[in-house]
CSV table of C-alpha atoms in Angstrom, one decimal:
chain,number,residue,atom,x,y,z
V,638,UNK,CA,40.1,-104.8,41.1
V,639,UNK,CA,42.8,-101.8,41.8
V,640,UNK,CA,44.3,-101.8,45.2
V,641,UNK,CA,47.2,-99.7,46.6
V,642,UNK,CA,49.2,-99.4,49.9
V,643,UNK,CA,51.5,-96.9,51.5
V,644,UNK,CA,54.0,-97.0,54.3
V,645,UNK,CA,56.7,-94.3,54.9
V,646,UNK,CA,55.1,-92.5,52.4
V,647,UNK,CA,56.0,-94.3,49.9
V,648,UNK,CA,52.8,-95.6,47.6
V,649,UNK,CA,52.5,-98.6,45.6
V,650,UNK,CA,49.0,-99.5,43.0
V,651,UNK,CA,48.1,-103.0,42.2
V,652,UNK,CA,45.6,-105.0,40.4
V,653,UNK,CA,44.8,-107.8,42.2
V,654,UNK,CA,42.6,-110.5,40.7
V,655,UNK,CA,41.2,-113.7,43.0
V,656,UNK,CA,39.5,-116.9,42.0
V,657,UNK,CA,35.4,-117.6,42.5
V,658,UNK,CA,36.4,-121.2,43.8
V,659,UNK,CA,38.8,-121.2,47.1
V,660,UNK,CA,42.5,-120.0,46.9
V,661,UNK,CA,45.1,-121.5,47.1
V,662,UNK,CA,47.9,-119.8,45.4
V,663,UNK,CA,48.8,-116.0,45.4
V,664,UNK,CA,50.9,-114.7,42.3
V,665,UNK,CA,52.6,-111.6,43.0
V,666,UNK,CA,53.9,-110.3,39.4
V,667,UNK,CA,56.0,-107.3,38.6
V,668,UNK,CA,55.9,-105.9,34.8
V,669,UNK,CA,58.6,-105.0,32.4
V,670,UNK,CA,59.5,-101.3,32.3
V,671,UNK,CA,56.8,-99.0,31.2
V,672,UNK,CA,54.2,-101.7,31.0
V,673,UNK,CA,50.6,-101.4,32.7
V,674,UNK,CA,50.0,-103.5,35.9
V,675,UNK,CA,46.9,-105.3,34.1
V,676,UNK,CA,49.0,-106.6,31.3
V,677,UNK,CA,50.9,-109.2,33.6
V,678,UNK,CA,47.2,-111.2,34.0
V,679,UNK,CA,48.1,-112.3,30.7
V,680,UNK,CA,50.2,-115.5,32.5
V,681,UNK,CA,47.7,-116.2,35.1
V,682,UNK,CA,46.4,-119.4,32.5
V,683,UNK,CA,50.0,-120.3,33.6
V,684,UNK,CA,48.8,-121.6,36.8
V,685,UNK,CA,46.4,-123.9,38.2
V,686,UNK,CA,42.7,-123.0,39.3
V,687,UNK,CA,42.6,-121.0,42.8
V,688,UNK,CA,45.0,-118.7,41.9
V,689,UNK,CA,45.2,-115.0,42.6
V,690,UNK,CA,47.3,-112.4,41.3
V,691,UNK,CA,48.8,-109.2,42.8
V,692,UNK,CA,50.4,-107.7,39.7
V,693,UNK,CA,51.9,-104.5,41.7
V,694,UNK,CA,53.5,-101.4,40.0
V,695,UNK,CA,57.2,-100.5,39.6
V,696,UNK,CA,58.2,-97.4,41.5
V,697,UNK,CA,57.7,-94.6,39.2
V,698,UNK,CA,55.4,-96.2,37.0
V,699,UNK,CA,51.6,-97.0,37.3
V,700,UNK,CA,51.3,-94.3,39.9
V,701,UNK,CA,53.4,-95.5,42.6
V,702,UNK,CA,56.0,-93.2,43.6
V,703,UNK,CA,58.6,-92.9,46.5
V,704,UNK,CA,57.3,-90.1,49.4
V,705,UNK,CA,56.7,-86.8,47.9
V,706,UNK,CA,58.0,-85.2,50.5
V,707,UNK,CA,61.6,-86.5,49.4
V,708,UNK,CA,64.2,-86.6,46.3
V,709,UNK,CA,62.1,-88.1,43.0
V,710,UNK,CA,65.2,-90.6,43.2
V,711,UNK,CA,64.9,-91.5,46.2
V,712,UNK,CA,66.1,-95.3,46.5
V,713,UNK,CA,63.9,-98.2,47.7
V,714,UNK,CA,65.5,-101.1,49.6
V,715,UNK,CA,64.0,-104.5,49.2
V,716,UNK,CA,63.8,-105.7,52.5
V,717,UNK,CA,61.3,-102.3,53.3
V,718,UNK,CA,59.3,-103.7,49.9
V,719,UNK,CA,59.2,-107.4,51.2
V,720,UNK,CA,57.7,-106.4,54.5
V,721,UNK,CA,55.2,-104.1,52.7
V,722,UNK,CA,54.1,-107.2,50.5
V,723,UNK,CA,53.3,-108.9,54.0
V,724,UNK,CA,51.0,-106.1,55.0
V,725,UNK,CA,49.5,-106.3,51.6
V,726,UNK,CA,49.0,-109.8,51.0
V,727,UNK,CA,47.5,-110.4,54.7
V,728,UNK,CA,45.3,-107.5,54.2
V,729,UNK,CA,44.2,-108.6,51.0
V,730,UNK,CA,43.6,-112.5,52.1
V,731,UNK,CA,43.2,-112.4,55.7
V,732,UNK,CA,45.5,-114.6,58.6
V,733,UNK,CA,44.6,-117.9,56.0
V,734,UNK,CA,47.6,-116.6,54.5
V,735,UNK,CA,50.3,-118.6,55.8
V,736,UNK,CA,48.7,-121.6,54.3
V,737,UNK,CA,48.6,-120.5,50.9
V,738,UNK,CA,51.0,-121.1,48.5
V,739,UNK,CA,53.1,-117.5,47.5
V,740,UNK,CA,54.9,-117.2,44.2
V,741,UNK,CA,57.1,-114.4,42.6
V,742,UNK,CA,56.7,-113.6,38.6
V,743,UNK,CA,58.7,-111.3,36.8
V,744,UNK,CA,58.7,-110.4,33.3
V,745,UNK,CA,61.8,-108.0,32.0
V,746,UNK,CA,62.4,-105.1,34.8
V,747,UNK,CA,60.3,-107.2,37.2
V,748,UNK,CA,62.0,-110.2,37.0
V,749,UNK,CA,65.3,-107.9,38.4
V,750,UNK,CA,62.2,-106.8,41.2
V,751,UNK,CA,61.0,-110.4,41.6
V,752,UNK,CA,64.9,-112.0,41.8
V,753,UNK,CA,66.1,-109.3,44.7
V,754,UNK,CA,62.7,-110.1,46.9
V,755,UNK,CA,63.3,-113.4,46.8
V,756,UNK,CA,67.0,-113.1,47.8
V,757,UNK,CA,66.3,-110.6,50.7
V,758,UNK,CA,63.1,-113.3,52.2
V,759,UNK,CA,63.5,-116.8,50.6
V,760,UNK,CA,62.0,-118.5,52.9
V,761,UNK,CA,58.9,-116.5,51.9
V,762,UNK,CA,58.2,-118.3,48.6
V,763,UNK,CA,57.2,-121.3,47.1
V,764,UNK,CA,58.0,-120.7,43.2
V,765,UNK,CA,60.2,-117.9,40.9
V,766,UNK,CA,58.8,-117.4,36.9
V,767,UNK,CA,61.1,-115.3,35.5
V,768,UNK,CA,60.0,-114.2,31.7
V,769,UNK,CA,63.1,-112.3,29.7
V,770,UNK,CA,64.1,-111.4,32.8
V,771,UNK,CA,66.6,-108.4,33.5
V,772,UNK,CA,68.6,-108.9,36.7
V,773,UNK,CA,71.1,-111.1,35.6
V,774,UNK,CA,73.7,-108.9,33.8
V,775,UNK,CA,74.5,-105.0,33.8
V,776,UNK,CA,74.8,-103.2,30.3
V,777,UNK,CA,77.7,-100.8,30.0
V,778,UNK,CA,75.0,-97.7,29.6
V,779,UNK,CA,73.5,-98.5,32.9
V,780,UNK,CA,76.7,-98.5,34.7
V,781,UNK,CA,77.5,-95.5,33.7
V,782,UNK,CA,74.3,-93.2,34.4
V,783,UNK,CA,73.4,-95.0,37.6
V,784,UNK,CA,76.9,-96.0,39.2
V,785,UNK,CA,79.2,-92.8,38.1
V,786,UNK,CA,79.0,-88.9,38.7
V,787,UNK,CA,80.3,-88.5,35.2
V,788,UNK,CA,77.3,-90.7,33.4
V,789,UNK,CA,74.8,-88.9,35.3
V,790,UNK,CA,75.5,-86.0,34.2
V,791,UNK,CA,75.8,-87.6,30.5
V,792,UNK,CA,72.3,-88.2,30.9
V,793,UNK,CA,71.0,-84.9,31.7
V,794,UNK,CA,73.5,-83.8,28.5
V,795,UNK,CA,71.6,-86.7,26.5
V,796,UNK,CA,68.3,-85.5,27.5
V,797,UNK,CA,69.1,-81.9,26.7
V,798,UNK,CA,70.6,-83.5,22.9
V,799,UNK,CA,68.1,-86.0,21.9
V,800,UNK,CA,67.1,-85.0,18.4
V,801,UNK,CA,70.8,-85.7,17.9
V,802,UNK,CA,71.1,-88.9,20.0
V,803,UNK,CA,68.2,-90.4,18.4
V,804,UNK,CA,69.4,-89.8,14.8
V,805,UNK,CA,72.4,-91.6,15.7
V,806,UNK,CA,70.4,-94.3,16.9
V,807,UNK,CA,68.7,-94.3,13.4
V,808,UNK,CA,72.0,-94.0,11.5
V,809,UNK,CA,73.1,-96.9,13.6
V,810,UNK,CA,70.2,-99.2,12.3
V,811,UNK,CA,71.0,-98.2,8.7
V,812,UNK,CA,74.3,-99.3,8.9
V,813,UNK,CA,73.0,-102.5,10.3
V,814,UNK,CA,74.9,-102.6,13.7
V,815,UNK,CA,71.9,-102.2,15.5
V,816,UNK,CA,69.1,-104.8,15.2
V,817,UNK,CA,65.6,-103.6,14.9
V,818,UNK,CA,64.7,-104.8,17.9
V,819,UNK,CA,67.2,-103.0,19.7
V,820,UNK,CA,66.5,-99.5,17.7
V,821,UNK,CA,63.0,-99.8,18.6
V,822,UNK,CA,63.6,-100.0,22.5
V,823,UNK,CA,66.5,-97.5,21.9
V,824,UNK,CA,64.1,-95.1,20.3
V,825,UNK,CA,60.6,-95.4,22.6
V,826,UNK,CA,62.8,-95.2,25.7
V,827,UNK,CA,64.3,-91.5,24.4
V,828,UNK,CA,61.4,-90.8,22.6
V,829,UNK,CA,60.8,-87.4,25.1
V,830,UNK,CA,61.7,-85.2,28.2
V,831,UNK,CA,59.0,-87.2,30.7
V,832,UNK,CA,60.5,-90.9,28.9
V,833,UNK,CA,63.8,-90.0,29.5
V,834,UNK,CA,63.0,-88.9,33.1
V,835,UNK,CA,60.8,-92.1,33.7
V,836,UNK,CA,63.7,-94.2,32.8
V,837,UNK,CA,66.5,-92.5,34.6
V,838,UNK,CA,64.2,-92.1,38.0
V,839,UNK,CA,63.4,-95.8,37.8
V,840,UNK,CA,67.1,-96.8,37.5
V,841,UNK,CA,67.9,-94.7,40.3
V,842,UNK,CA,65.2,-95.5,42.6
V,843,UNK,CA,65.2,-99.3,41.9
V,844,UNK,CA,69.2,-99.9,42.0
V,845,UNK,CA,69.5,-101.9,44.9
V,846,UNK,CA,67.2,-104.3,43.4
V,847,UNK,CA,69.9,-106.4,41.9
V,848,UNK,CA,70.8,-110.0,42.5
V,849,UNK,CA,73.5,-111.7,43.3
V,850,UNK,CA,74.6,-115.0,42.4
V,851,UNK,CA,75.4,-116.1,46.1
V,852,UNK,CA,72.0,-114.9,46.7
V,853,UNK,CA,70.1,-116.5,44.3
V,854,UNK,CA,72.5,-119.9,44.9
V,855,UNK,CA,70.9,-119.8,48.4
V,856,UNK,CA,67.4,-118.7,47.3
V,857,UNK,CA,67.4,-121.5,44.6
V,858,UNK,CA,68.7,-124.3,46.5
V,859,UNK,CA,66.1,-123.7,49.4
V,860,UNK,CA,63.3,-123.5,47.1
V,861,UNK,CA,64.1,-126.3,45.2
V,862,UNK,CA,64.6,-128.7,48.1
V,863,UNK,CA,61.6,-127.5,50.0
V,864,UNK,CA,59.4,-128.5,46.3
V,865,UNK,CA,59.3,-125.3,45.4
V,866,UNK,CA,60.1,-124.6,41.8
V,867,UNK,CA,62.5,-121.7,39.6
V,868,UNK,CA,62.1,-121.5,35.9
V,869,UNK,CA,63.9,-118.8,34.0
V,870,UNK,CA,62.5,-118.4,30.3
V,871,UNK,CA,63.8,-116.6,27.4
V,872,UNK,CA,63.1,-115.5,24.1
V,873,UNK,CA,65.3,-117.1,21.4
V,874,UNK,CA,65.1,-113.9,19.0
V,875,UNK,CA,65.3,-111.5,22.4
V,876,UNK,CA,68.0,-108.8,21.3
V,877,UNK,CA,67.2,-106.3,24.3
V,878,UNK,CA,67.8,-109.8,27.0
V,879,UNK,CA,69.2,-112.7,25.2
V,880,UNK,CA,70.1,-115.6,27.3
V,881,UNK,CA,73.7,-114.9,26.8
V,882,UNK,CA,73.0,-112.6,29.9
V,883,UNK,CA,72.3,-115.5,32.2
V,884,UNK,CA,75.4,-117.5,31.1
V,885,UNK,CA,76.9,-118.8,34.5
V,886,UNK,CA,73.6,-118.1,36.5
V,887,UNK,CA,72.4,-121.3,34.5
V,888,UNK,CA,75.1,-123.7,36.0
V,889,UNK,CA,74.5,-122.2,39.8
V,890,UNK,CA,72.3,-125.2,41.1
V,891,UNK,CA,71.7,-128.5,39.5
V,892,UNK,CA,68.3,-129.5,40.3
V,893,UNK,CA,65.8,-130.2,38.4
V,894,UNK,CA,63.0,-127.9,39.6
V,895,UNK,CA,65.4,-125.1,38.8
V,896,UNK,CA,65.6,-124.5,35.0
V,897,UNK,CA,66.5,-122.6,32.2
V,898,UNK,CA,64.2,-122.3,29.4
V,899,UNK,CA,64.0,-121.6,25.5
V,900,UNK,CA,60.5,-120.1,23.7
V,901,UNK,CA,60.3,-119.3,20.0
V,902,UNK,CA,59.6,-115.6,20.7
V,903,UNK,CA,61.2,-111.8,21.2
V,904,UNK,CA,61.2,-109.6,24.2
V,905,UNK,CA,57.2,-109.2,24.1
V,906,UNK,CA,55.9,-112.7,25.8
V,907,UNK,CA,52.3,-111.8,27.1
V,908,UNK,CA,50.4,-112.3,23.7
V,909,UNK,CA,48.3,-115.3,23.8
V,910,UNK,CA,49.7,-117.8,21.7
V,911,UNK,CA,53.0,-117.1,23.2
V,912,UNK,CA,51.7,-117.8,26.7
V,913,UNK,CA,50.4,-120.8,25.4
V,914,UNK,CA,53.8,-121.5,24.3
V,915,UNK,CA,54.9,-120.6,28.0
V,916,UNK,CA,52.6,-123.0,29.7
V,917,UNK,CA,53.7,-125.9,27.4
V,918,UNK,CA,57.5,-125.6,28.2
V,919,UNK,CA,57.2,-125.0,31.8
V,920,UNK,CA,54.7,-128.0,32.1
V,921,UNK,CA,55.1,-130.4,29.7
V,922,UNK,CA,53.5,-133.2,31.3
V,923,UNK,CA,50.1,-131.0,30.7
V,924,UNK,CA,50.1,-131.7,27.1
């Protein structure tokens, strides 16, 4: 079913799907950028029976929004998200809460989402699934527009130029220095004015959602020791987040309930053979 919740004006939708038999495990999942909220069900075969999923919406996208009464950029802190996830979750399930089992899943832009939760409450969760995950490493381009004066107003000069941006995105496939996986995001994610706008608000609004590597150290380590579990999975053909990103997060705690994973697969990962894949790596012992 669809759900939604507001505080401080600021508005969040949701699909949340429970279990017939009891529950015993809440999922809260955050999608990749531009991505519906239903589309993150796809892993729930990932987890055992009684499980429930709250796969919520990225600001900006799915209808939530920040307040309308403020900037369109305005910026969301995680700690004002985490305790909006409490109200949520204990609405949704009632005071049983606090004995069930709460997990963080993240695929692309939501695994950034999922990584900066759990770093600002870790004692909150019990398991991180992180699925091509952004987070771990900033690309020059988003420096620029979101950190820097002069790339925001590059961006409102790129927007006003696009025919002629995007034919220089084609002219770099041609000449084969661009992979077609990477002129195919380049291309949908300046394909139009509202695009362009939805992906510039949503940098903007979600910046502070970034990990660090002390953070997730901490996080990691706490999880781990209390049985809780982190597994970070990649595509091995991923050109828009190869695991090259993640080179150094890998060697942050050596336990073995924290790992780094390989799938044969691209960016995409919710198609059904490749979750199949997913559940095979991440629990071998099922086979």
């Amino acid at each position: 079913m669809k759900t939604s919740w507001t505080d401080q004006g600021w508005h969040w939708n949701a699909v949340w799907q429970a279990p017939q038999h009891p529950l015993t495990r809440v999922v809260v999942a955050f999608h990749g950028f531009g991505r519906p909220c239903e589309e993150m069900l796809a892993y729930l075969p990932l987890y055992e029976e009684g499980t429930a999923m709250l796969s919520v919406g990225v600001a900006h996208q799915n209808g939530s929004h920040p307040p309308l009464d403020g900037p369109t950029q305005a910026v969301l802190k995680p700690e004002h998200m985490a305790t909006t996830l409490d109200a949520w979750l204990e609405d949704l399930v009632g005071t049983n809460l606090q004995n069930i089992c709460l997990e963080l899943l993240g695929y692309s832009l939501g695994g950034r989402i999922a990584m900066a939760l759990l770093e600002c409450q870790p004692e909150r969760w019990n398991g991180l699934t992180l699925l091509a995950p952004d987070g771990f490493k900033k690309n020059t381009l988003y420096r620029f527009v979101v950190e820097t004066a002069a790339g925001r107003a590059s961006w409102i000069w790129m927007d006003r130029h696009a025919s002629g941006i995007r034919a220089l995105i084609r002219s770099l496939r041609r000449a084969r220095i661009l992979p077609a996986q990477l002129e195919h995001f380049a291309l949908h994610h300046t394909e139009d004015h509202e695009m362009r706008a939805l992906v510039s608000n949503t940098w903007m609004t979600t910046r502070m959602f970034w990990p660090t590597k002390a953070g997730m150290h901490r996080s990691w380590t706490q999880m781990a020791q209390l049985g809780g579990h982190v597994h970070v999975v990649f595509g091995d053909r991923d050109a828009i987040i190869p695991r090259s990103w993640a080179r150094g997060w890998d060697q942050l705690v050596d336990h073995p309930q924290v790992r780094f994973l390989t799938i044969p697969a691209g960016h995409v990962m919710h198609h059904i053979s490749i979750v199949q894949s997913l559940k095979r790596t991440i629990f071998p012992s099922d086979d």
